[in-house]
Coordinates of C-alpha atoms and ligand atoms in Angstrom, one line a residue:
X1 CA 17.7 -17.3 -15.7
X2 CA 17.3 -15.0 -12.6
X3 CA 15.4 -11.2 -13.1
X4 CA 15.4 -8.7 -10.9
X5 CA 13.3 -6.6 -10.6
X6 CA 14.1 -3.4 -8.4
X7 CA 12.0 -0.2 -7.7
X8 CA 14.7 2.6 -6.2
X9 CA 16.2 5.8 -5.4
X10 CA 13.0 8.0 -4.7
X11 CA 11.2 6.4 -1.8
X12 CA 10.2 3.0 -0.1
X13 CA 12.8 0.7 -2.4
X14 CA 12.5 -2.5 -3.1
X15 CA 13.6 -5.1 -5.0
X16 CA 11.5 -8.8 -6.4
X17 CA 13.8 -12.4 -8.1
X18 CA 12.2 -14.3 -10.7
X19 CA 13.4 -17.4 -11.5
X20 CA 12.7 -19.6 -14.8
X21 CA 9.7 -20.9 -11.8
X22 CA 8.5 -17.3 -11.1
X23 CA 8.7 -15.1 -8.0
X24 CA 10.8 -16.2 -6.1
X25 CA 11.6 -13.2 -3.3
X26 CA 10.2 -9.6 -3.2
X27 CA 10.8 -7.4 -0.2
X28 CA 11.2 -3.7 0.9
X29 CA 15.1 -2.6 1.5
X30 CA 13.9 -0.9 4.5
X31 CA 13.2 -4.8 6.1
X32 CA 16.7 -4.7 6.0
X33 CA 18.3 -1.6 6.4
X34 CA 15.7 -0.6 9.4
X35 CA 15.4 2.9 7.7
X36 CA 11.7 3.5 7.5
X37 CA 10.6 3.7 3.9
X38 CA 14.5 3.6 3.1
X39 CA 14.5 4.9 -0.5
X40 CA 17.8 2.5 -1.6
X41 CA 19.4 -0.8 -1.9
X42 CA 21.8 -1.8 0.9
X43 CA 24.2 -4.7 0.6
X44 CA 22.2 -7.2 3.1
X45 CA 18.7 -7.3 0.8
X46 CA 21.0 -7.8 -2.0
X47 CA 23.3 -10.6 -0.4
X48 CA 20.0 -12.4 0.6
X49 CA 18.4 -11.8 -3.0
X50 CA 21.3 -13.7 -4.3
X51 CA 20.1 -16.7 -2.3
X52 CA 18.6 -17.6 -5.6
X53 CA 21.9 -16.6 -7.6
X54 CA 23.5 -13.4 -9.3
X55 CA 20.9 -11.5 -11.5
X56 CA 21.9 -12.2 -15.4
X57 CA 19.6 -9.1 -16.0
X58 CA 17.8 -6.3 -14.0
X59 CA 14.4 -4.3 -15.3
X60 CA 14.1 -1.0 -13.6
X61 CA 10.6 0.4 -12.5
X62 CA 10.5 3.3 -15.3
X63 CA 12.6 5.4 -17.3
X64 CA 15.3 7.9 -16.0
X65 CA 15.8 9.7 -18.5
X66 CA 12.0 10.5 -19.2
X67 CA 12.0 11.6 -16.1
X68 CA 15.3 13.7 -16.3
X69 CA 13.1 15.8 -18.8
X70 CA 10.2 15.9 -16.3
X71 CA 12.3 17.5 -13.9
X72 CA 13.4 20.1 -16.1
X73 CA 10.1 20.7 -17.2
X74 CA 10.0 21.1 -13.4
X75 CA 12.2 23.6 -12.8
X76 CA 14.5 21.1 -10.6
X77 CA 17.1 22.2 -12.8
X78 CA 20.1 19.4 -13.7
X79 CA 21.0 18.3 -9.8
X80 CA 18.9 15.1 -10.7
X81 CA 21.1 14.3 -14.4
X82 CA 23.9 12.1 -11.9
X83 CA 21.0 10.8 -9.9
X84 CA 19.1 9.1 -12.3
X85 CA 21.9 7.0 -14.2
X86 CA 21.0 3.9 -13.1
X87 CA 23.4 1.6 -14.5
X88 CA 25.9 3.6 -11.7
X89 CA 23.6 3.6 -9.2
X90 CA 23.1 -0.3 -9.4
X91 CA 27.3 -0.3 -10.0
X92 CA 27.1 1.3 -6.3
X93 CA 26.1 -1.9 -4.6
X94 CA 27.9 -4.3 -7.4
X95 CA 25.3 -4.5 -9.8
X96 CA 26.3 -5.1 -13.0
X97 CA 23.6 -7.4 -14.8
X98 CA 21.9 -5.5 -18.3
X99 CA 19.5 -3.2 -17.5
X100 CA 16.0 -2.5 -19.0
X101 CA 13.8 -0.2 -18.3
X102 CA 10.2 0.1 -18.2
X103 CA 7.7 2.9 -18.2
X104 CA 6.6 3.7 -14.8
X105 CA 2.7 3.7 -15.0
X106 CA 3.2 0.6 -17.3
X107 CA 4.7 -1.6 -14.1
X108 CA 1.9 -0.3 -11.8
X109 CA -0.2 -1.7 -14.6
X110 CA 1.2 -4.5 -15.1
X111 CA 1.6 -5.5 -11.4
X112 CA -2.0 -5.3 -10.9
X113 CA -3.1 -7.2 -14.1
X114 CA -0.9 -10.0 -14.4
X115 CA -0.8 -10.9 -10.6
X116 CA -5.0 -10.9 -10.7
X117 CA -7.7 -13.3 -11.8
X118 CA -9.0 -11.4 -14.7
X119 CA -7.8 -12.1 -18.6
X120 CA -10.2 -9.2 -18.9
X121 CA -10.0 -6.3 -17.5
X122 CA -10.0 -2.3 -17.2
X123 CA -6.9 -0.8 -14.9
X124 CA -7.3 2.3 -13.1
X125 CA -3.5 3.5 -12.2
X126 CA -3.7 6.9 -9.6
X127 CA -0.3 8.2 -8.3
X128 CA 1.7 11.0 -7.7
X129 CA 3.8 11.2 -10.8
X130 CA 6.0 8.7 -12.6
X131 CA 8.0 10.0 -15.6
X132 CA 5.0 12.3 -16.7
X133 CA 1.8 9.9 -16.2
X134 CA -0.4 10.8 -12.9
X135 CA -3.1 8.9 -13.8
X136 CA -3.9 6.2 -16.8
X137 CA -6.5 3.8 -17.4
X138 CA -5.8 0.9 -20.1
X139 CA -7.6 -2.1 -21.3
X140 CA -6.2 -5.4 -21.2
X141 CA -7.0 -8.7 -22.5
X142 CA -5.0 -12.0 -23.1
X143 CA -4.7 -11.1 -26.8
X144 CA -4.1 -7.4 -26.8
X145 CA -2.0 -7.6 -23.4
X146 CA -2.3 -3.7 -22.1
X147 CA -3.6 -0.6 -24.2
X148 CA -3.3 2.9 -22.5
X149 CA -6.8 4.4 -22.8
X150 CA -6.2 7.7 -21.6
X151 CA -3.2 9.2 -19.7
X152 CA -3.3 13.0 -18.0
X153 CA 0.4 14.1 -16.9
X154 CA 2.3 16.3 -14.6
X155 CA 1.6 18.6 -12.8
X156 CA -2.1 17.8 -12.7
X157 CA -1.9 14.9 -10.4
X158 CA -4.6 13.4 -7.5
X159 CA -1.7 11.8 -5.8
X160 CA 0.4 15.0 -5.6
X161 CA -2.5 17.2 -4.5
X162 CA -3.4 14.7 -1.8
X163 CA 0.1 14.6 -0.7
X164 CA 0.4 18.3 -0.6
X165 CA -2.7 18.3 2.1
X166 CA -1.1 15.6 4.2
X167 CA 2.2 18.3 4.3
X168 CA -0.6 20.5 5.4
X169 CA -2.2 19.2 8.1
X170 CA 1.6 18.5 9.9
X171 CA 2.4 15.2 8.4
X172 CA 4.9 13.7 6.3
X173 CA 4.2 13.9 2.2
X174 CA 4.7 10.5 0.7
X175 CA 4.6 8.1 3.9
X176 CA 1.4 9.6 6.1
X177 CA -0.9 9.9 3.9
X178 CA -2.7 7.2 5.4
X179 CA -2.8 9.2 8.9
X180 CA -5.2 11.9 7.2
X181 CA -7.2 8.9 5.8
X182 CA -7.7 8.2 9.2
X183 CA -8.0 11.4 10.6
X184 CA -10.8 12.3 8.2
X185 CA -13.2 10.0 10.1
X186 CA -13.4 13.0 12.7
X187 CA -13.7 15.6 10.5
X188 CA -16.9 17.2 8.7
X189 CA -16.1 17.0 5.2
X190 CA -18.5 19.7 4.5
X191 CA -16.7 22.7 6.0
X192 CA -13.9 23.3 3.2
X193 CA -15.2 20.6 0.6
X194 CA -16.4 23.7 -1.7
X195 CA -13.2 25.8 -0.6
X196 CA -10.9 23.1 -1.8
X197 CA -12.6 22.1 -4.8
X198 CA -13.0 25.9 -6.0
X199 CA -9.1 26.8 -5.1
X200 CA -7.5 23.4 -6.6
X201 CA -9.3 21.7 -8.6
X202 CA -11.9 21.6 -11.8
X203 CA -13.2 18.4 -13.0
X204 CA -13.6 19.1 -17.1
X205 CA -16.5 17.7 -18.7
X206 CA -16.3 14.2 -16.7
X207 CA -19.0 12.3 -19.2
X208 CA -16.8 12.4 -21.7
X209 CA -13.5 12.0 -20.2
X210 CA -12.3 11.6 -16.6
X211 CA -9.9 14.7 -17.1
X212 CA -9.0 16.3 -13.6
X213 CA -7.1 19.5 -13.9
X214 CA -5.5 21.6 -10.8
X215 CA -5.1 25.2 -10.4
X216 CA -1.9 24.9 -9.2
X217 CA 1.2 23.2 -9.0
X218 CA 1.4 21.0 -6.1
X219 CA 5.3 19.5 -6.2
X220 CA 6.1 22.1 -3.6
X221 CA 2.8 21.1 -1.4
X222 CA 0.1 23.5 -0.5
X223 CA 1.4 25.2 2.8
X224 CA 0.7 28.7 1.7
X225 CA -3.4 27.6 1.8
X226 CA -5.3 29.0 4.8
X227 CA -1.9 28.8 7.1
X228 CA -4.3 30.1 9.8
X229 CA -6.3 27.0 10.6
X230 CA -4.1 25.2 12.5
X231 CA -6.6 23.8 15.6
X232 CA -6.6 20.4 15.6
X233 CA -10.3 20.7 14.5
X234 CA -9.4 22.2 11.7
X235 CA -6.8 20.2 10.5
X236 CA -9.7 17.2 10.8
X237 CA -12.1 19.3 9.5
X238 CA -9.4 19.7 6.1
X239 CA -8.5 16.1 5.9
X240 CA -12.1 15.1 6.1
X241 CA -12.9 17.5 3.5
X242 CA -9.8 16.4 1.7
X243 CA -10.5 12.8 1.5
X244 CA -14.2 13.2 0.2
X245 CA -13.1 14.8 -2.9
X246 CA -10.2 12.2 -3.3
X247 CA -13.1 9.8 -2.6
X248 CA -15.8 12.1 -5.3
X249 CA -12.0 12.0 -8.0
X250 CA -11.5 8.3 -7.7
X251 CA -15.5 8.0 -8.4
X252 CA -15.0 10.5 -11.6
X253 CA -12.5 7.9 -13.1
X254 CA -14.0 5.0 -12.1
X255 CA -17.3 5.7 -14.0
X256 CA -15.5 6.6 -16.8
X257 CA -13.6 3.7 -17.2
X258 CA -16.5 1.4 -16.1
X259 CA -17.9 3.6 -19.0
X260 CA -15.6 2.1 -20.9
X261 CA -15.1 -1.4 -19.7
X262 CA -16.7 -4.4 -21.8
X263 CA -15.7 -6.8 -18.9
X264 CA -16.7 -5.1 -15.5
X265 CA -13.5 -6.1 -14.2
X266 CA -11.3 -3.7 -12.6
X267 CA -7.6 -3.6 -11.8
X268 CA -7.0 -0.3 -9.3
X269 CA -3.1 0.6 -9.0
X270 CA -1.0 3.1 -8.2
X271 CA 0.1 4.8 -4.4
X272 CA -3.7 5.8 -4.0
X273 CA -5.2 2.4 -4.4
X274 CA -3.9 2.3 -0.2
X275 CA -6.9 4.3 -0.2
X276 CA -9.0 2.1 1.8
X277 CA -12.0 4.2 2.8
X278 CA -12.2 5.3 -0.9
X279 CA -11.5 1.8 -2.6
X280 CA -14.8 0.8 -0.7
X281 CA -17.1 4.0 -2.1
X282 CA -16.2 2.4 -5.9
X283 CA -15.8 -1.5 -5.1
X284 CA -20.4 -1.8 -5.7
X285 CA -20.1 0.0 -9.1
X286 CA -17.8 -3.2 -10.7
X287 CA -18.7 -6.4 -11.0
X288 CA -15.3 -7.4 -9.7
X289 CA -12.2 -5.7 -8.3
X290 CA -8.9 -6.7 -7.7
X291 CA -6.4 -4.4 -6.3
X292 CA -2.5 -5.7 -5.8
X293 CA -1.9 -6.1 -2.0
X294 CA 1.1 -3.7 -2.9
X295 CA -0.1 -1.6 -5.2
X296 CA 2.7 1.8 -5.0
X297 CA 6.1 2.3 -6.8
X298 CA 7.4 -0.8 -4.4
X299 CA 4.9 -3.4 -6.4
X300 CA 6.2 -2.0 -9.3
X301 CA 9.6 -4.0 -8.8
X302 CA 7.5 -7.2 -9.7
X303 CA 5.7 -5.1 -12.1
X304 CA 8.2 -4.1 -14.1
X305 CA 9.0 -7.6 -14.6
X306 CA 5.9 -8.7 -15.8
X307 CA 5.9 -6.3 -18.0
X308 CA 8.5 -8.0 -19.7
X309 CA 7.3 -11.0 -19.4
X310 CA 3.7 -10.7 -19.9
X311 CA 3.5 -13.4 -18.1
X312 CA 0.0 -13.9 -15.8
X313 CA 1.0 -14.7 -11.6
X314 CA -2.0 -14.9 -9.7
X315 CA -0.8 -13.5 -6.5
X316 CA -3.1 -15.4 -3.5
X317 CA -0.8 -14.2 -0.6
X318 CA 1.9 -11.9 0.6
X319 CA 4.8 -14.0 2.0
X320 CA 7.4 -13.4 -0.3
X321 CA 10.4 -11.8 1.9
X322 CA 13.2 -12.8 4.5
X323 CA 12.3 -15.7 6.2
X324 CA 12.1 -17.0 9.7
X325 CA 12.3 -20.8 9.8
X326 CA 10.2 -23.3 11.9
X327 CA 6.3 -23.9 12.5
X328 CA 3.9 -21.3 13.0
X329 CA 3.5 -21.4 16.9
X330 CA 0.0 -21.8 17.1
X331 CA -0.4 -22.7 20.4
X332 CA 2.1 -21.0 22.4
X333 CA 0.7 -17.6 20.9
X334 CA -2.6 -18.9 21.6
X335 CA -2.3 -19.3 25.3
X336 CA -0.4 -16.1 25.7
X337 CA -3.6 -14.4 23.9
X338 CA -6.1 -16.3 26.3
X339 CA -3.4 -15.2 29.3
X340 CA -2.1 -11.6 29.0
X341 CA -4.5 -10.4 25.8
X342 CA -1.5 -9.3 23.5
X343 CA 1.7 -10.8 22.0
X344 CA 3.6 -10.7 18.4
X345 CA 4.3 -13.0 16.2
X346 CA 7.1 -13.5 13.6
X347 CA 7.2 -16.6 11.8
X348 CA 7.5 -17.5 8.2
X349 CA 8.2 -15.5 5.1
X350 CA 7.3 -11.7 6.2
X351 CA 4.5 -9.8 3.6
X352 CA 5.6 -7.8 0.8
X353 CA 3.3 -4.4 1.3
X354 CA 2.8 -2.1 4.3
X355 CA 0.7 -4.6 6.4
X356 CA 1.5 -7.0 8.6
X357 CA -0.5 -10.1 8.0
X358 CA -0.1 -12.8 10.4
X359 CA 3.6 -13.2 10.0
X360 CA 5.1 -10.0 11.4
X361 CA 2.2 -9.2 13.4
X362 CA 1.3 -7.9 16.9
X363 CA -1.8 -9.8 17.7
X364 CA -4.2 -9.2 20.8
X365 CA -7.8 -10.3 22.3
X366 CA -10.1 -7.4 20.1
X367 CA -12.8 -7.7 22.7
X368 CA -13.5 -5.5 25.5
X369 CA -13.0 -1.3 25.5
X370 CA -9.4 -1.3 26.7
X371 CA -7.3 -3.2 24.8
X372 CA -7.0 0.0 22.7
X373 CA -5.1 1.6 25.4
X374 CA -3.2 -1.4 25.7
X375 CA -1.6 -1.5 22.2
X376 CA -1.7 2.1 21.9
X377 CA 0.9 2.0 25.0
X378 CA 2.9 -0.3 22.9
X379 CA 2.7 1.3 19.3
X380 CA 3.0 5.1 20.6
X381 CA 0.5 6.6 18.4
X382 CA -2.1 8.6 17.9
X383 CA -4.6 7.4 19.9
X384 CA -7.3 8.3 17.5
X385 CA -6.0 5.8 15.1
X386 CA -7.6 2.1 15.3
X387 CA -6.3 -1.4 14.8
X388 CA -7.2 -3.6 12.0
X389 CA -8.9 -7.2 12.5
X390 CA -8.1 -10.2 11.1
X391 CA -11.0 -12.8 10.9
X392 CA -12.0 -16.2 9.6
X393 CA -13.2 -16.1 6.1
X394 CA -16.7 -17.9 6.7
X395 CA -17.3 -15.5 9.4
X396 CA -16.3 -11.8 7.7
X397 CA -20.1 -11.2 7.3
X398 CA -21.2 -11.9 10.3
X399 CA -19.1 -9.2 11.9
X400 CA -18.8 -6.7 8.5
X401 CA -21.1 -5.2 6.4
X402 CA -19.1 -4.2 3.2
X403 CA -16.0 -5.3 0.9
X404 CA -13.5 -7.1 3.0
X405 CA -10.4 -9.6 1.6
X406 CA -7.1 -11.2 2.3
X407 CA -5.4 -7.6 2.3
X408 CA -6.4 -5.3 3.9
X409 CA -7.4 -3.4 1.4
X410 CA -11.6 -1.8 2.1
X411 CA -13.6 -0.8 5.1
X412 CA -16.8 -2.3 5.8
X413 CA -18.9 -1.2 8.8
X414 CA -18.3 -3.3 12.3
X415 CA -21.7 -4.6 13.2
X416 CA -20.7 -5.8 16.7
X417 CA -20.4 -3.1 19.0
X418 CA -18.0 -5.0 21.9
X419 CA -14.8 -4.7 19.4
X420 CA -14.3 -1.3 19.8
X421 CA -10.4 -1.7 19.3
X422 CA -10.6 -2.9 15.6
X423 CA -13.8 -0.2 15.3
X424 CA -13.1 3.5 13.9
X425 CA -14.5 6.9 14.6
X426 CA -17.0 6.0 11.8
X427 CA -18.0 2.6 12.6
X428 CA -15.5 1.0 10.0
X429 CA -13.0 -1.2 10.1
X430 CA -10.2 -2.3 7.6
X431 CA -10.8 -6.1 7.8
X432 CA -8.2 -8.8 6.8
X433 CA -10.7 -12.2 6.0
X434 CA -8.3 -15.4 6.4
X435 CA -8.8 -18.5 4.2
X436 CA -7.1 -21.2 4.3
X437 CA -5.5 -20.5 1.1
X438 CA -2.9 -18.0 2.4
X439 CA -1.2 -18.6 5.6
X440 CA -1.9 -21.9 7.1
X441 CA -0.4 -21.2 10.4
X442 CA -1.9 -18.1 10.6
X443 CA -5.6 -19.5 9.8
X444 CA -4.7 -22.2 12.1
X445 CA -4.4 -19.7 14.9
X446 CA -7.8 -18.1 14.1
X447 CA -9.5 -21.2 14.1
X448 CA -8.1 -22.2 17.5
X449 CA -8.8 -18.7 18.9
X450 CA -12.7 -19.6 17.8
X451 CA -12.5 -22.5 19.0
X452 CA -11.2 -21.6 22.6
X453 CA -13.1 -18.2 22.8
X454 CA -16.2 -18.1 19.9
X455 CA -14.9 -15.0 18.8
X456 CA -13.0 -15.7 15.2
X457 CA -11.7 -12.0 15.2
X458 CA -8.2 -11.4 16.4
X459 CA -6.4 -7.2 16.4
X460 CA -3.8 -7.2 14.0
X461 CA -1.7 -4.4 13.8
X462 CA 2.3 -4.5 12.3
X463 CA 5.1 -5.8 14.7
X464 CA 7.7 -2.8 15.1
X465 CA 9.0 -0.3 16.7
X466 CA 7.6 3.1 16.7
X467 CA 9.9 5.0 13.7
X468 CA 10.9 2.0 13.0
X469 CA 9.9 -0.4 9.9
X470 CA 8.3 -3.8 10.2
X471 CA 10.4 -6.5 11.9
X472 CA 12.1 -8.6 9.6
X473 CA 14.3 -11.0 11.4
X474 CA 15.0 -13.0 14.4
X475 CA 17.5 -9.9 15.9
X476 CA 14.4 -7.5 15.3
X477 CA 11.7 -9.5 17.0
X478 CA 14.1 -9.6 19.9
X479 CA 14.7 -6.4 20.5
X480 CA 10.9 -5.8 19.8
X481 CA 10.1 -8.4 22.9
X482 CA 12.9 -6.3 25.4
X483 CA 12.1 -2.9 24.2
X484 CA 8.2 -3.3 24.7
X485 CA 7.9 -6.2 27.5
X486 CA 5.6 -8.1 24.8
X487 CA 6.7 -11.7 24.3
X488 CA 7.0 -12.6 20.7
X489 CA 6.5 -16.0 19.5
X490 CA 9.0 -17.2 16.7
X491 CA 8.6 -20.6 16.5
X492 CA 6.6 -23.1 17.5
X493 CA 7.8 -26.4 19.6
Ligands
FE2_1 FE1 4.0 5.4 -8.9

């Protein structure tokens, strides 16, 4: 029996294959396509999705018609009626398997829970908007499976207000919001905090219930607010300001349903569990946390299918997508590293998520204060932004003070001050710890890197083009390697 399990036609698509063994394949389209956060199918993720055989059925990431009434609700009239049949959307690319559907805070939910290590556990769900859900919390447990606590709907949403402040600050709602997270480490928060929180936003009676209501609606962002401050101060100065109340929100709900938790354990979901700096102001207050390494609407392809299935899948790594056959080349990428500082990587099954870790990777010597400038000049952007590092498990706390894991997914302070490229503005870095149980050519590396060098930290930032998404195949890493001068190690000898 083959499921798939496909998250679609809004933004960043993707699409997961369960066999009777489990999952089998989940990737991004845009891997494929090469359209950044490419919000459909196209015919060559679906021709190597069949790899494992034609679907015999298809669960869709929530419900279209739900959301049909949304959008009304909305004011976005009928344009959307043709756009969300589904069964003819999926007929576009010769999909014709039985559909079901599921609701869309329900994947989210269910990706987090059933591919963690709890049986127990509260989940915490924070997006934009789904059908009507913004934010839910539920309960789960092995007998009860998961029970919605509390729900708030459209239009009061964190995710859409956030969004709406990355549209005003100059970047692009719905991909960058992870730009303001880092531009905020320049800001001071406290210059609009009060003026944001007093023109957007009341928290009601948060000891009773995490309800978080918005003075306006935010689908149609936020540009009309202070147009004047437009100095790149000031647009700091906002998304600092901007991400301490998302940071003082997510706190509001997490106490509540800590409040509410018998077990201690929580399960964060949703588009704003990427929230890094944030996820680390709440990760002390539980006694564990686990956090899908893709935790946005395209996660929610494998969530919707274990939804279904209510089926538990601890997920221990990311390698789920197209692969690229033959060992990991440990020790040609080694001695490029010890010769020129910098080189990429592309080996193995690539990650499922928006980091690149280990297998798609552009990898460089962290030490020293300009090897910044060095991948900067490679990546093309703003300079302001740093790299993440990868280390050895055994040594995370050596070099970190705070939360780290296999995914990138917390910042913890850097305590040594001679990695200033994997160091940002406010002393933090978003750390990826390697065991052994994820990538073994990848830990291999690290380990060989220590041993050569002493230092077990290596820069990791995603291998691709600027504009463009993460490489994906052989043809990609090529034309990475000629475009940029940077030799990229496919396989080893
Ligand atoms: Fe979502």
């Amino acid at each position: 029996m083959i499921t798939w399990g496909i998250s679609a036609n809004s933004h960043d698509a993707a699409l997961a294959v369960f066999s009777d063994d489990g999952l089998e394949f989940a990737s991004h389209s845009e891997r494929f396509s090469g359209v950044k956060n490419d919000a459909h199918l196209n015919d060559k993720l679906i021709e190597y999705a069949k790899k494992w055989g034609e679907p015999d059925e298809v669960i869709w990431y929530e419900r279209p018609f739900v959301k049909t009434l949304r959008q009304l609700r909305a004011g976005q009239g009928f344009k959307y009626l043709g756009k969300n049949n589904i069964s003819k959307y999926l007929g576009s690319y010769g999909i014709s398997a039985p559909i079901r559907y599921t609701d869309h805070h329900l994947a989210h939910a269910a990706a987090g829970y059933y591919t963690g290590p709890f049986t127990e556990a509260s989940v915490v769900v924070i997006d934009s908007i789904g059908e009507f859900d913004t934010l839910t919390i539920w309960n789960a447990s092995e007998e009860k499976g998961l029970r919605r606590i509390y729900s708030q709907q459209y239009p009061h949403s964190i995710g859409l207000w956030y969004s709406a402040f990355t549209q005003r600050i100059g970047l692009k709602p719905q991909e960058d919001e992870y730009i303001l997270m880092g531009m905020a480490a320049y800001g001071d928060p406290l210059r609009f905090f009060d003026e944001i929180m007093k023109e957007f936003i009341y928290v009601v009676d948060q000891d009773s219930s995490p309800r978080i209501k918005f003075k306006h609606n935010l689908h149609r962002g936020c540009l009309w607010w202070r147009p004047e401050l437009n100095t790149p101060q000031d647009l700091m100065d906002i998304a600092a300001a901007v991400q301490a109340i998302y940071a003082y929100l997510l706190k509001v709900v997490s106490n509540w349903a800590r409040w509410k938790s018998p077990s201690g354990n929580l399960v964060l979901m949703g588009g704003c569990a990427l929230n890094c700096a944030a996820n680390s102001t709440i990760y002390k207050d539980w006694n564990n946390v686990w956090i899908m390494p893709n935790p946005g609407d395209a996660g929610s392809s494998i969530g919707a299918v274990l939804a279904h299935k209510k089926e538990f899948m601890p997920m221990d790594h990311v390698y789920t997508g197209y692969e690229i056959e033959g060992e990991y080349p440990v020790e040609e990428v080694l001695h490029e590293l010890l010769t020129t500082g910098i080189c990429g990587v592309a080996n193995g099954r690539a990650e499922f998520g928006p980091r690149a870790l280990g297998h798609r990777s552009l990898l460089a010597d962290p030490r020293g204060a300009d090897i910044k400038d060095r991948v900067n000049n490679i990546k093309q952007r703003q300079l302001f932004r740093p790299f993440a590092p990868a280390v050895l498990e055994e040594h995370a706390a050596t070099y970190f003070d705070g939360p780290t894991g296999p995914f990138m997914q917390y910042t913890s302070t850097c305590k040594d001050p001679g990695l200033p490229a994997i160091t940002h503005g406010d002393g933090t870095s978003r750390v990826q710890a390697v065991s052994a149980n994820q990538s073994m050519g990848f830990r291999k590396l690290l380990e060989r890197w220590y041993e050569e060098t002493g230092c077990p930290v290596l820069l990791n930032t995603s291998l691709n083009i600027k504009g463009k998404p993460i490489v994906n195949n052989l043809t990609d890493a090529k034309e990475f390697a000629n475009m940029y001068g940077v030799k990229v190690f496919t396989h080893g000898n």
